Amino acid sequence: MKVKTFEIPGLLLIEPKRFGDARGWFAEVWQQSRYAEAGIKESFVQDNLARSAKGALRGLHAQEPHAQGKLVQVFDGAVYDVAVDLRRGSPTFGRWEGVTLDADTGAQFYVPPGFCMAIT
């Protein structure tokens, strides 16, 4: 898998390796030790799936005092995902990064606890 870092520490763009043939493809989308090596230390205890109509805007609000890390991936179409650093005292407080995620690449955007997100 490929891992890209950003100027805001903790944000990661992960491209799982896909193995394809005439039948389609296979990809490992989570493997705890491999993702821990990439910088994702927490254990995931919940897995959510959402489908949005074209043009919809989804916002994930700050989850204080129970902040959660998020691993976002698109299974159909494409989205633009923005993560804003809301960690008080962080040197990057208020800064944001945005990425385009699409089903063709299967890339994942990891957003650590303390950020809010908006997806369109």
mmCIF file of C-alpha atoms in Angstrom:
data_model
loop_
_atom_site.group_PDB
_atom_site.id
_atom_site.type_symbol
_atom_site.label_atom_id
_atom_site.label_comp_id
_atom_site.label_asym_id
_atom_site.label_seq_id
_atom_site.Cartn_x
_atom_site.Cartn_y
_atom_site.Cartn_z
ATOM 1 C CA MET A 1 0.000 0.000 0.000
ATOM 2 C CA LYS A 2 1.068 3.581 -0.609
ATOM 3 C CA VAL A 3 0.814 6.201 2.154
ATOM 4 C CA LYS A 4 0.898 9.968 1.579
ATOM 5 C CA THR A 5 1.296 12.407 4.466
ATOM 6 C CA PHE A 6 0.162 16.032 4.596
ATOM 7 C CA GLU A 7 1.452 19.272 6.129
ATOM 8 C CA ILE A 8 -1.040 18.707 8.952
ATOM 9 C CA PRO A 9 0.407 15.834 11.009
ATOM 10 C CA GLY A 10 -1.791 12.772 11.373
ATOM 11 C CA LEU A 11 -3.740 13.071 8.124
ATOM 12 C CA LEU A 12 -2.979 10.217 5.723
ATOM 13 C CA LEU A 13 -4.003 9.274 2.203
ATOM 14 C CA ILE A 14 -3.731 5.502 1.844
ATOM 15 C CA GLU A 15 -3.884 3.602 -1.421
ATOM 16 C CA PRO A 16 -4.414 -0.105 -0.740
ATOM 17 C CA LYS A 17 -2.845 -2.400 -3.309
ATOM 18 C CA ARG A 18 -5.385 -3.984 -5.652
ATOM 19 C CA PHE A 19 -4.949 -7.400 -7.220
ATOM 20 C CA GLY A 20 -7.017 -7.723 -10.378
ATOM 21 C CA ASP A 21 -7.836 -10.139 -13.154
ATOM 22 C CA ALA A 22 -10.703 -10.751 -15.598
ATOM 23 C CA ARG A 23 -13.108 -11.384 -12.698
ATOM 24 C CA GLY A 24 -12.492 -8.010 -11.024
ATOM 25 C CA TRP A 25 -10.139 -7.110 -8.173
ATOM 26 C CA PHE A 26 -9.354 -7.759 -4.516
ATOM 27 C CA ALA A 27 -7.896 -5.320 -1.980
ATOM 28 C CA GLU A 28 -7.072 -5.526 1.696
ATOM 29 C CA VAL A 29 -8.793 -2.410 3.116
ATOM 30 C CA TRP A 30 -7.781 -2.825 6.769
ATOM 31 C CA GLN A 31 -5.039 -4.794 8.474
ATOM 32 C CA GLN A 32 -4.296 -3.510 11.964
ATOM 33 C CA SER A 33 -0.526 -4.036 12.105
ATOM 34 C CA ARG A 34 0.078 -2.660 8.596
ATOM 35 C CA TYR A 35 -2.018 0.435 9.276
ATOM 36 C CA ALA A 36 -0.325 0.917 12.666
ATOM 37 C CA GLU A 37 3.017 0.988 10.828
ATOM 38 C CA ALA A 38 1.547 3.738 8.621
ATOM 39 C CA GLY A 39 0.628 5.808 11.702
ATOM 40 C CA ILE A 40 -2.907 4.725 12.612
ATOM 41 C CA LYS A 41 -2.546 3.582 16.220
ATOM 42 C CA GLU A 42 -6.111 3.392 17.508
ATOM 43 C CA SER A 43 -8.354 0.340 17.317
ATOM 44 C CA PHE A 44 -11.491 0.704 15.257
ATOM 45 C CA VAL A 45 -14.580 -0.287 17.208
ATOM 46 C CA GLN A 46 -17.273 0.825 14.764
ATOM 47 C CA ASP A 47 -17.706 0.612 10.977
ATOM 48 C CA ASN A 48 -20.241 2.824 9.167
ATOM 49 C CA LEU A 49 -21.405 2.947 5.560
ATOM 50 C CA ALA A 50 -23.309 5.852 3.957
ATOM 51 C CA ARG A 51 -24.759 6.562 0.529
ATOM 52 C CA SER A 52 -25.416 10.141 -0.558
ATOM 53 C CA ALA A 53 -27.402 11.609 -3.416
ATOM 54 C CA LYS A 54 -25.410 13.523 -6.021
ATOM 55 C CA GLY A 55 -24.644 17.040 -4.803
ATOM 56 C CA ALA A 56 -25.290 16.240 -1.130
ATOM 57 C CA LEU A 57 -23.065 17.767 1.541
ATOM 58 C CA ARG A 58 -22.318 15.662 4.606
ATOM 59 C CA GLY A 59 -20.729 17.118 7.707
ATOM 60 C CA LEU A 60 -19.224 15.193 10.588
ATOM 61 C CA HIS A 61 -19.149 17.488 13.558
ATOM 62 C CA ALA A 62 -16.622 17.677 16.361
ATOM 63 C CA GLN A 63 -17.201 14.734 18.669
ATOM 64 C CA GLU A 64 -16.090 16.146 22.008
ATOM 65 C CA PRO A 65 -15.477 14.743 24.499
ATOM 66 C CA HIS A 66 -15.465 11.396 22.626
ATOM 67 C CA ALA A 67 -13.461 12.219 19.491
ATOM 68 C CA GLN A 68 -13.001 9.419 16.963
ATOM 69 C CA GLY A 69 -10.574 8.754 14.142
ATOM 70 C CA LYS A 70 -12.152 8.174 10.745
ATOM 71 C CA LEU A 71 -11.043 6.142 7.737
ATOM 72 C CA VAL A 72 -13.074 7.296 4.713
ATOM 73 C CA GLN A 73 -13.326 5.369 1.446
ATOM 74 C CA VAL A 74 -15.646 5.621 -1.568
ATOM 75 C CA PHE A 75 -17.226 2.527 -3.112
ATOM 76 C CA ASP A 76 -19.227 4.205 -5.894
ATOM 77 C CA GLY A 77 -18.561 7.513 -7.639
ATOM 78 C CA ALA A 78 -16.376 10.223 -6.106
ATOM 79 C CA VAL A 79 -16.376 12.766 -3.261
ATOM 80 C CA TYR A 80 -14.319 15.730 -2.133
ATOM 81 C CA ASP A 81 -13.482 15.274 1.554
ATOM 82 C CA VAL A 82 -12.225 18.116 3.770
ATOM 83 C CA ALA A 83 -10.728 17.658 7.257
ATOM 84 C CA VAL A 84 -10.377 20.679 9.594
ATOM 85 C CA ASP A 85 -8.030 20.588 12.603
ATOM 86 C CA LEU A 86 -10.082 21.467 15.713
ATOM 87 C CA ARG A 87 -7.496 20.323 18.258
ATOM 88 C CA ARG A 88 -7.099 23.269 20.634
ATOM 89 C CA GLY A 89 -3.432 24.063 21.174
ATOM 90 C CA SER A 90 -2.412 22.330 17.935
ATOM 91 C CA PRO A 91 0.044 24.322 15.800
ATOM 92 C CA THR A 92 -2.249 23.586 12.832
ATOM 93 C CA PHE A 93 -5.508 24.508 14.624
ATOM 94 C CA GLY A 94 -8.052 25.798 12.084
ATOM 95 C CA ARG A 95 -6.112 24.574 9.048
ATOM 96 C CA TRP A 96 -7.631 22.113 6.618
ATOM 97 C CA GLU A 97 -6.742 19.637 3.902
ATOM 98 C CA GLY A 98 -8.986 18.322 1.146
ATOM 99 C CA VAL A 99 -8.751 15.230 -1.040
ATOM 100 C CA THR A 100 -10.766 13.704 -3.836
ATOM 101 C CA LEU A 101 -11.642 10.069 -3.186
ATOM 102 C CA ASP A 102 -13.108 7.834 -5.862
ATOM 103 C CA ALA A 103 -14.156 4.248 -6.359
ATOM 104 C CA ASP A 104 -11.668 3.721 -9.183
ATOM 105 C CA THR A 105 -8.569 4.128 -6.997
ATOM 106 C CA GLY A 106 -10.038 2.914 -3.691
ATOM 107 C CA ALA A 107 -7.905 5.456 -1.810
ATOM 108 C CA GLN A 108 -8.674 6.005 1.878
ATOM 109 C CA PHE A 109 -8.432 9.263 3.847
ATOM 110 C CA TYR A 110 -7.480 8.813 7.488
ATOM 111 C CA VAL A 111 -8.580 11.668 9.757
ATOM 112 C CA PRO A 112 -7.396 11.392 13.368
ATOM 113 C CA PRO A 113 -9.455 12.309 16.459
ATOM 114 C CA GLY A 114 -9.925 16.055 16.935
ATOM 115 C CA PHE A 115 -10.827 16.956 13.360
ATOM 116 C CA CYS A 116 -14.215 17.680 11.806
ATOM 117 C CA MET A 117 -15.024 16.764 8.231
ATOM 118 C CA ALA A 118 -17.263 17.806 5.356
ATOM 119 C CA ILE A 119 -17.852 15.583 2.348
ATOM 120 C CA THR A 120 -19.430 16.575 -0.932
#
